[in-house]
PDB file of C-alpha atoms in Angstrom:
ATOM      1  CA  UNK M   1      -4.283 -32.725 -11.894  1.00  0.00           C
ATOM      2  CA  UNK M   2      -6.013 -32.669 -15.265  1.00  0.00           C
ATOM      3  CA  UNK M   3      -5.466 -29.134 -16.533  1.00  0.00           C
ATOM      4  CA  UNK M   4      -6.557 -29.794 -20.131  1.00  0.00           C
ATOM      5  CA  UNK M   5      -9.902 -31.179 -18.985  1.00  0.00           C
ATOM      6  CA  UNK M   6     -10.284 -28.384 -16.468  1.00  0.00           C
ATOM      7  CA  UNK M   7      -9.680 -25.802 -19.204  1.00  0.00           C
ATOM      8  CA  UNK M   8     -12.294 -27.380 -21.464  1.00  0.00           C
ATOM      9  CA  UNK M   9     -14.864 -27.544 -18.647  1.00  0.00           C
ATOM     10  CA  UNK M  10     -14.267 -23.942 -17.577  1.00  0.00           C
ATOM     11  CA  UNK M  11     -14.351 -22.656 -21.147  1.00  0.00           C
ATOM     12  CA  UNK M  12     -17.680 -24.435 -21.621  1.00  0.00           C
ATOM     13  CA  UNK M  13     -18.976 -22.927 -18.374  1.00  0.00           C
ATOM     14  CA  UNK M  14     -18.036 -19.466 -19.703  1.00  0.00           C
ATOM     15  CA  UNK M  15     -19.848 -20.095 -22.961  1.00  0.00           C
ATOM     16  CA  UNK M  16     -22.986 -21.302 -21.151  1.00  0.00           C
ATOM     17  CA  UNK M  17     -22.978 -18.633 -18.418  1.00  0.00           C
ATOM     18  CA  UNK M  18     -20.717 -15.724 -19.396  1.00  0.00           C
ATOM     19  CA  UNK M  19     -21.791 -13.669 -16.381  1.00  0.00           C
ATOM     20  CA  UNK M  20     -20.421 -16.075 -13.769  1.00  0.00           C
ATOM     21  CA  UNK M  21     -17.300 -14.859 -11.995  1.00  0.00           C
ATOM     22  CA  UNK M  22     -15.921 -18.053 -10.401  1.00  0.00           C
ATOM     23  CA  UNK M  23     -15.312 -19.961 -13.653  1.00  0.00           C
ATOM     24  CA  UNK M  24     -13.585 -16.925 -15.143  1.00  0.00           C
ATOM     25  CA  UNK M  25     -11.332 -16.596 -12.078  1.00  0.00           C
ATOM     26  CA  UNK M  26     -10.364 -20.262 -12.246  1.00  0.00           C
ATOM     27  CA  UNK M  27      -9.841 -20.032 -15.998  1.00  0.00           C
ATOM     28  CA  UNK M  28      -7.611 -16.969 -15.656  1.00  0.00           C
ATOM     29  CA  UNK M  29      -5.488 -18.832 -13.116  1.00  0.00           C
ATOM     30  CA  UNK M  30      -5.227 -21.909 -15.340  1.00  0.00           C
ATOM     31  CA  UNK M  31      -4.316 -19.801 -18.375  1.00  0.00           C
ATOM     32  CA  UNK M  32      -1.600 -18.056 -16.362  1.00  0.00           C
ATOM     33  CA  UNK M  33      -0.213 -21.394 -15.157  1.00  0.00           C
ATOM     34  CA  UNK M  34      -0.311 -22.767 -18.710  1.00  0.00           C
ATOM     35  CA  UNK M  35       1.767 -19.844 -20.004  1.00  0.00           C
ATOM     36  CA  UNK M  36      -1.143 -18.158 -21.742  1.00  0.00           C
ATOM     37  CA  UNK M  37      -1.013 -14.686 -20.182  1.00  0.00           C
ATOM     38  CA  UNK M  38      -3.046 -13.002 -22.922  1.00  0.00           C
ATOM     39  CA  UNK M  39      -5.937 -15.412 -22.377  1.00  0.00           C
ATOM     40  CA  UNK M  40      -5.665 -14.842 -18.622  1.00  0.00           C
ATOM     41  CA  UNK M  41      -5.859 -11.092 -19.180  1.00  0.00           C
ATOM     42  CA  UNK M  42      -8.985 -11.480 -21.314  1.00  0.00           C
ATOM     43  CA  UNK M  43     -10.701 -13.302 -18.452  1.00  0.00           C
ATOM     44  CA  UNK M  44      -9.539 -10.780 -15.843  1.00  0.00           C
ATOM     45  CA  UNK M  45     -10.735  -7.884 -17.991  1.00  0.00           C
ATOM     46  CA  UNK M  46     -14.128  -9.575 -18.377  1.00  0.00           C
ATOM     47  CA  UNK M  47     -14.354  -9.974 -14.597  1.00  0.00           C
ATOM     48  CA  UNK M  48     -13.449  -6.301 -14.115  1.00  0.00           C
ATOM     49  CA  UNK M  49     -16.207  -5.374 -16.559  1.00  0.00           C
ATOM     50  CA  UNK M  50     -18.704  -7.581 -14.714  1.00  0.00           C
ATOM     51  CA  UNK M  51     -17.738  -6.044 -11.362  1.00  0.00           C
ATOM     52  CA  UNK M  52     -16.923  -2.405 -12.144  1.00  0.00           C
ATOM     53  CA  UNK M  53     -17.277  -1.261  -8.529  1.00  0.00           C
ATOM     54  CA  UNK M  54     -14.496  -3.518  -7.237  1.00  0.00           C
ATOM     55  CA  UNK M  55     -11.132  -1.760  -7.660  1.00  0.00           C
ATOM     56  CA  UNK M  56      -9.304  -4.978  -6.802  1.00  0.00           C
ATOM     57  CA  UNK M  57     -10.443  -6.327 -10.159  1.00  0.00           C
ATOM     58  CA  UNK M  58      -8.601  -3.510 -11.951  1.00  0.00           C
ATOM     59  CA  UNK M  59      -5.537  -4.264  -9.815  1.00  0.00           C
ATOM     60  CA  UNK M  60      -5.672  -7.927 -10.901  1.00  0.00           C
ATOM     61  CA  UNK M  61      -5.770  -6.872 -14.561  1.00  0.00           C
ATOM     62  CA  UNK M  62      -2.794  -4.563 -14.020  1.00  0.00           C
ATOM     63  CA  UNK M  63      -0.775  -7.301 -12.270  1.00  0.00           C
ATOM     64  CA  UNK M  64      -1.441  -9.645 -15.177  1.00  0.00           C
ATOM     65  CA  UNK M  65      -0.267  -7.052 -17.685  1.00  0.00           C
ATOM     66  CA  UNK M  66       2.837  -6.347 -15.601  1.00  0.00           C
ATOM     67  CA  UNK M  67       3.680 -10.057 -15.333  1.00  0.00           C
ATOM     68  CA  UNK M  68       3.449 -10.298 -19.114  1.00  0.00           C
ATOM     69  CA  UNK M  69       5.952  -7.436 -19.492  1.00  0.00           C
ATOM     70  CA  UNK M  70       3.427  -4.717 -20.325  1.00  0.00           C
ATOM     71  CA  UNK M  71       4.278  -2.224 -17.586  1.00  0.00           C
ATOM     72  CA  UNK M  72       2.951   0.655 -19.668  1.00  0.00           C
ATOM     73  CA  UNK M  73      -0.500  -0.912 -19.998  1.00  0.00           C
ATOM     74  CA  UNK M  74      -0.520  -1.917 -16.318  1.00  0.00           C
ATOM     75  CA  UNK M  75       0.230   1.658 -15.277  1.00  0.00           C
ATOM     76  CA  UNK M  76      -2.510   2.932 -17.592  1.00  0.00           C
ATOM     77  CA  UNK M  77      -5.071   0.560 -16.071  1.00  0.00           C
ATOM     78  CA  UNK M  78      -4.060   1.645 -12.578  1.00  0.00           C
ATOM     79  CA  UNK M  79      -4.067   5.324 -13.527  1.00  0.00           C
ATOM     80  CA  UNK M  80      -7.669   5.084 -14.705  1.00  0.00           C
ATOM     81  CA  UNK M  81      -8.578   3.124 -11.576  1.00  0.00           C
ATOM     82  CA  UNK M  82      -6.903   5.757  -9.370  1.00  0.00           C
ATOM     83  CA  UNK M  83      -9.003   8.467 -11.018  1.00  0.00           C
ATOM     84  CA  UNK M  84     -12.136   6.515 -10.198  1.00  0.00           C
ATOM     85  CA  UNK M  85     -11.007   5.348  -6.738  1.00  0.00           C
ATOM     86  CA  UNK M  86      -8.570   8.026  -5.518  1.00  0.00           C
ATOM     87  CA  UNK M  87      -8.464   6.741  -1.941  1.00  0.00           C
ATOM     88  CA  UNK M  88      -8.171   3.020  -2.617  1.00  0.00           C
ATOM     89  CA  UNK M  89      -4.996   1.548  -1.117  1.00  0.00           C
ATOM     90  CA  UNK M  90      -5.102  -1.585  -3.302  1.00  0.00           C
ATOM     91  CA  UNK M  91      -4.670   0.510  -6.439  1.00  0.00           C
ATOM     92  CA  UNK M  92      -1.627   2.342  -5.073  1.00  0.00           C
ATOM     93  CA  UNK M  93      -0.141  -0.826  -3.575  1.00  0.00           C
ATOM     94  CA  UNK M  94      -0.410  -2.497  -6.970  1.00  0.00           C
ATOM     95  CA  UNK M  95       1.040   0.578  -8.673  1.00  0.00           C
ATOM     96  CA  UNK M  96       4.004   0.458  -6.301  1.00  0.00           C
ATOM     97  CA  UNK M  97       4.448  -3.245  -7.015  1.00  0.00           C
ATOM     98  CA  UNK M  98       4.306  -2.680 -10.797  1.00  0.00           C
ATOM     99  CA  UNK M  99       6.909   0.107 -10.683  1.00  0.00           C
ATOM    100  CA  UNK M 100       9.160  -1.831  -8.294  1.00  0.00           C
ATOM    101  CA  UNK M 101       8.905  -4.935 -10.447  1.00  0.00           C
ATOM    102  CA  UNK M 102       9.964  -2.830 -13.439  1.00  0.00           C
ATOM    103  CA  UNK M 103      12.803  -1.148 -11.517  1.00  0.00           C
ATOM    104  CA  UNK M 104      14.527  -4.181 -10.022  1.00  0.00           C
ATOM    105  CA  UNK M 105      15.839  -6.079 -13.048  1.00  0.00           C
ATOM    106  CA  UNK M 106      17.202  -3.010 -14.846  1.00  0.00           C
ATOM    107  CA  UNK M 107      18.101  -0.800 -11.905  1.00  0.00           C
ATOM    108  CA  UNK M 108      15.683   1.761 -13.341  1.00  0.00           C
ATOM    109  CA  UNK M 109      15.906   4.770 -10.998  1.00  0.00           C
ATOM    110  CA  UNK M 110      12.847   6.497 -12.479  1.00  0.00           C
ATOM    111  CA  UNK M 111      10.657   3.422 -11.948  1.00  0.00           C
ATOM    112  CA  UNK M 112      12.095   3.056  -8.455  1.00  0.00           C
ATOM    113  CA  UNK M 113      11.249   6.673  -7.616  1.00  0.00           C
ATOM    114  CA  UNK M 114       7.695   6.118  -8.873  1.00  0.00           C
ATOM    115  CA  UNK M 115       7.415   2.952  -6.740  1.00  0.00           C
ATOM    116  CA  UNK M 116       8.525   4.879  -3.663  1.00  0.00           C
ATOM    117  CA  UNK M 117       6.071   7.698  -4.425  1.00  0.00           C
ATOM    118  CA  UNK M 118       3.187   5.250  -4.755  1.00  0.00           C
ATOM    119  CA  UNK M 119       4.077   3.256  -1.636  1.00  0.00           C
ATOM    120  CA  UNK M 120       5.218   5.891   0.865  1.00  0.00           C
ATOM    121  CA  UNK M 121       1.741   7.301   1.642  1.00  0.00           C
ATOM    122  CA  UNK M 122       0.513   3.763   2.353  1.00  0.00           C
ATOM    123  CA  UNK M 123       3.043   3.374   5.176  1.00  0.00           C
ATOM    124  CA  UNK M 124       1.433   6.010   7.385  1.00  0.00           C
ATOM    125  CA  UNK M 125      -1.691   5.935   9.492  1.00  0.00           C
ATOM    126  CA  UNK M 126      -3.461   3.427  11.660  1.00  0.00           C
ATOM    127  CA  UNK M 127      -4.494   1.077   8.836  1.00  0.00           C
ATOM    128  CA  UNK M 128      -1.048   0.427   7.403  1.00  0.00           C
ATOM    129  CA  UNK M 129      -0.686  -3.061   5.931  1.00  0.00           C
ATOM    130  CA  UNK M 130       2.225  -5.428   6.234  1.00  0.00           C
ATOM    131  CA  UNK M 131       2.275  -5.795   2.442  1.00  0.00           C
ATOM    132  CA  UNK M 132       2.650  -2.043   1.917  1.00  0.00           C
ATOM    133  CA  UNK M 133       5.447  -1.855   4.484  1.00  0.00           C
ATOM    134  CA  UNK M 134       7.222  -4.857   2.974  1.00  0.00           C
ATOM    135  CA  UNK M 135       7.073  -3.457  -0.565  1.00  0.00           C
ATOM    136  CA  UNK M 136       8.198  -0.069   0.664  1.00  0.00           C
ATOM    137  CA  UNK M 137      11.066  -1.707   2.551  1.00  0.00           C
ATOM    138  CA  UNK M 138      12.066  -3.609  -0.585  1.00  0.00           C
ATOM    139  CA  UNK M 139      12.019  -0.363  -2.579  1.00  0.00           C
ATOM    140  CA  UNK M 140      14.094   1.421   0.065  1.00  0.00           C
ATOM    141  CA  UNK M 141      16.654  -1.412  -0.030  1.00  0.00           C
ATOM    142  CA  UNK M 142      16.912  -1.067  -3.790  1.00  0.00           C
ATOM    143  CA  UNK M 143      17.387   2.685  -3.403  1.00  0.00           C
ATOM    144  CA  UNK M 144      20.212   2.132  -0.910  1.00  0.00           C
ATOM    145  CA  UNK M 145      18.370   3.380   2.186  1.00  0.00           C
ATOM    146  CA  UNK M 146      19.155   0.389   4.398  1.00  0.00           C
ATOM    147  CA  UNK M 147      18.114   2.086   7.656  1.00  0.00           C
ATOM    148  CA  UNK M 148      14.742   3.055   6.220  1.00  0.00           C
ATOM    149  CA  UNK M 149      14.348  -0.400   4.676  1.00  0.00           C
ATOM    150  CA  UNK M 150      15.117  -2.156   7.957  1.00  0.00           C
ATOM    151  CA  UNK M 151      12.629   0.059   9.812  1.00  0.00           C
ATOM    152  CA  UNK M 152       9.830  -0.566   7.287  1.00  0.00           C
ATOM    153  CA  UNK M 153      10.554  -4.281   7.120  1.00  0.00           C
ATOM    154  CA  UNK M 154      10.626  -4.533  10.914  1.00  0.00           C
ATOM    155  CA  UNK M 155       7.219  -2.848  11.113  1.00  0.00           C
ATOM    156  CA  UNK M 156       5.916  -5.268   8.493  1.00  0.00           C
ATOM    157  CA  UNK M 157       7.366  -8.245  10.357  1.00  0.00           C
ATOM    158  CA  UNK M 158       5.737  -7.031  13.575  1.00  0.00           C
ATOM    159  CA  UNK M 159       2.294  -7.239  11.952  1.00  0.00           C
ATOM    160  CA  UNK M 160       1.070 -10.803  12.215  1.00  0.00           C
ATOM    161  CA  UNK M 161       1.080 -12.972  10.328  1.00  0.00           C
ATOM    162  CA  UNK M 162       4.461 -11.965   8.946  1.00  0.00           C
ATOM    163  CA  UNK M 163       5.244 -13.134   5.433  1.00  0.00           C
ATOM    164  CA  UNK M 164       8.341 -15.354   5.194  1.00  0.00           C
ATOM    165  CA  UNK M 165       9.773 -13.225   2.356  1.00  0.00           C
ATOM    166  CA  UNK M 166       9.558 -10.147   4.599  1.00  0.00           C
ATOM    167  CA  UNK M 167      11.560 -11.898   7.299  1.00  0.00           C
ATOM    168  CA  UNK M 168      14.272 -12.811   4.774  1.00  0.00           C
ATOM    169  CA  UNK M 169      14.451  -9.238   3.460  1.00  0.00           C
ATOM    170  CA  UNK M 170      14.668  -7.973   7.044  1.00  0.00           C
ATOM    171  CA  UNK M 171      17.502 -10.412   7.745  1.00  0.00           C
ATOM    172  CA  UNK M 172      19.307  -9.190   4.613  1.00  0.00           C
ATOM    173  CA  UNK M 173      18.911  -5.502   5.504  1.00  0.00           C
ATOM    174  CA  UNK M 174      19.956  -6.168   9.101  1.00  0.00           C
ATOM    175  CA  UNK M 175      23.027  -8.099   7.969  1.00  0.00           C
ATOM    176  CA  UNK M 176      24.094  -5.266   5.670  1.00  0.00           C
ATOM    177  CA  UNK M 177      23.762  -2.901   8.621  1.00  0.00           C
ATOM    178  CA  UNK M 178      25.756  -5.218  10.890  1.00  0.00           C
ATOM    179  CA  UNK M 179      22.830  -5.849  13.221  1.00  0.00           C
ATOM    180  CA  UNK M 180      23.519  -9.519  13.860  1.00  0.00           C
ATOM    181  CA  UNK M 181      20.961 -10.060  16.655  1.00  0.00           C
ATOM    182  CA  UNK M 182      18.238  -8.781  14.316  1.00  0.00           C
ATOM    183  CA  UNK M 183      19.496 -11.129  11.581  1.00  0.00           C
ATOM    184  CA  UNK M 184      19.282 -14.072  13.959  1.00  0.00           C
ATOM    185  CA  UNK M 185      15.793 -13.151  15.174  1.00  0.00           C
ATOM    186  CA  UNK M 186      14.491 -12.718  11.628  1.00  0.00           C
ATOM    187  CA  UNK M 187      15.953 -16.014  10.474  1.00  0.00           C
ATOM    188  CA  UNK M 188      14.626 -17.840  13.519  1.00  0.00           C
ATOM    189  CA  UNK M 189      11.159 -16.502  12.823  1.00  0.00           C
ATOM    190  CA  UNK M 190      11.528 -17.439   9.166  1.00  0.00           C
ATOM    191  CA  UNK M 191      12.442 -21.027  10.094  1.00  0.00           C
TER     192      UNK M 191
END
């Protein structure tokens, strides 16, 4: 509970050992919490440079840019990562999240279509993740496809552990469809 001291200690650790990942990760998180997204991005970009073979690092950079309102830069980072790692689900999951996050507040149909395009392939196959299904379900709800949304969200909720937010979205979709037993089950699981 001493963020100023923690920042100073982590910044000193970075100066003394710039190649260490853990202090940079902690510093990026503290910068984000302190409302310093640009400083957080600098740390995340340094980590991505230090670990170029980990596509999740590029995804973290893109999420940070998206949270700071720079959807265009986030998409560019992910586009370059997708060229390098064309089969990496994390890159496409993050791309779907970035586009969906851009679509929701403005009702942007183009961004929503791009979110659906990025997420839909991740919802097929034996290694489908609950996160991909939940994001896809959220995108389908926004597009007005309540039946598709409920199906995707139900599949996500069936994968344990189910995220509480997924259960609430499933309850919402089920309520809109008039499926009251499904609403009750989702809310009971959420509680």
